[in-house]
Tab-separated table of C-alpha atoms in Angstrom:
chain	number	residue	atom	x	y	z
A	168	UNK	CA	90.832	65.736	38.012
A	169	UNK	CA	90.085	63.111	35.486
A	170	UNK	CA	89.384	65.062	32.287
A	171	UNK	CA	92.017	67.746	32.842
A	172	UNK	CA	89.493	70.647	32.699
A	173	UNK	CA	90.792	73.954	34.031
A	174	UNK	CA	88.640	76.958	34.645
A	175	UNK	CA	89.869	80.449	35.443
A	176	UNK	CA	87.707	82.610	37.686
A	177	UNK	CA	88.180	86.263	36.955
A	178	UNK	CA	86.995	87.621	40.328
A	179	UNK	CA	88.958	88.881	43.179
A	180	UNK	CA	87.600	87.063	46.310
A	181	UNK	CA	90.300	87.926	48.759
A	182	UNK	CA	90.349	91.678	49.546
A	183	UNK	CA	89.344	91.198	53.197
A	184	UNK	CA	91.955	88.505	53.697
A	185	UNK	CA	94.636	90.716	52.022
A	186	UNK	CA	93.717	93.694	54.299
A	187	UNK	CA	93.971	91.467	57.382
A	188	UNK	CA	97.391	90.087	56.448
A	189	UNK	CA	98.746	93.595	55.692
A	190	UNK	CA	97.424	95.023	58.905
A	191	UNK	CA	98.221	92.116	61.272
A	192	UNK	CA	101.624	91.289	59.905
A	193	UNK	CA	102.753	94.658	58.552
A	194	UNK	CA	103.177	92.950	55.137
A	195	UNK	CA	102.562	94.580	51.772
A	196	UNK	CA	100.840	92.074	49.423
A	197	UNK	CA	101.833	92.453	45.786
A	198	UNK	CA	99.883	89.406	44.465
A	199	UNK	CA	98.185	86.323	45.553
A	200	UNK	CA	96.970	82.977	44.107
A	201	UNK	CA	94.058	80.789	45.208
A	202	UNK	CA	93.671	77.347	43.656
A	203	UNK	CA	90.767	74.866	43.997
A	204	UNK	CA	91.039	71.235	42.809
A	205	UNK	CA	87.963	69.241	42.136
A	206	UNK	CA	85.946	67.145	39.740
A	207	UNK	CA	83.911	68.905	37.057
A	208	UNK	CA	80.153	68.276	36.667
A	209	UNK	CA	80.556	66.183	33.514
A	210	UNK	CA	83.019	63.818	35.278
A	211	UNK	CA	80.690	63.733	38.353
A	212	UNK	CA	77.833	62.654	36.074
A	213	UNK	CA	79.979	59.941	34.602
A	214	UNK	CA	80.819	58.634	37.984
A	215	UNK	CA	84.489	59.640	37.953
A	216	UNK	CA	84.194	61.851	41.048
């Protein structure tokens, strides 16, 4: 993460995982967080990644 760029992705990608956790572990999910760390396309092009 050379340039410090941070992007927020406004899409819920985990409903199936939430359902599985709730059903298999008898757990009520209130919220979740999923984080990806990587190198943006600009830094990749500059050879930083």
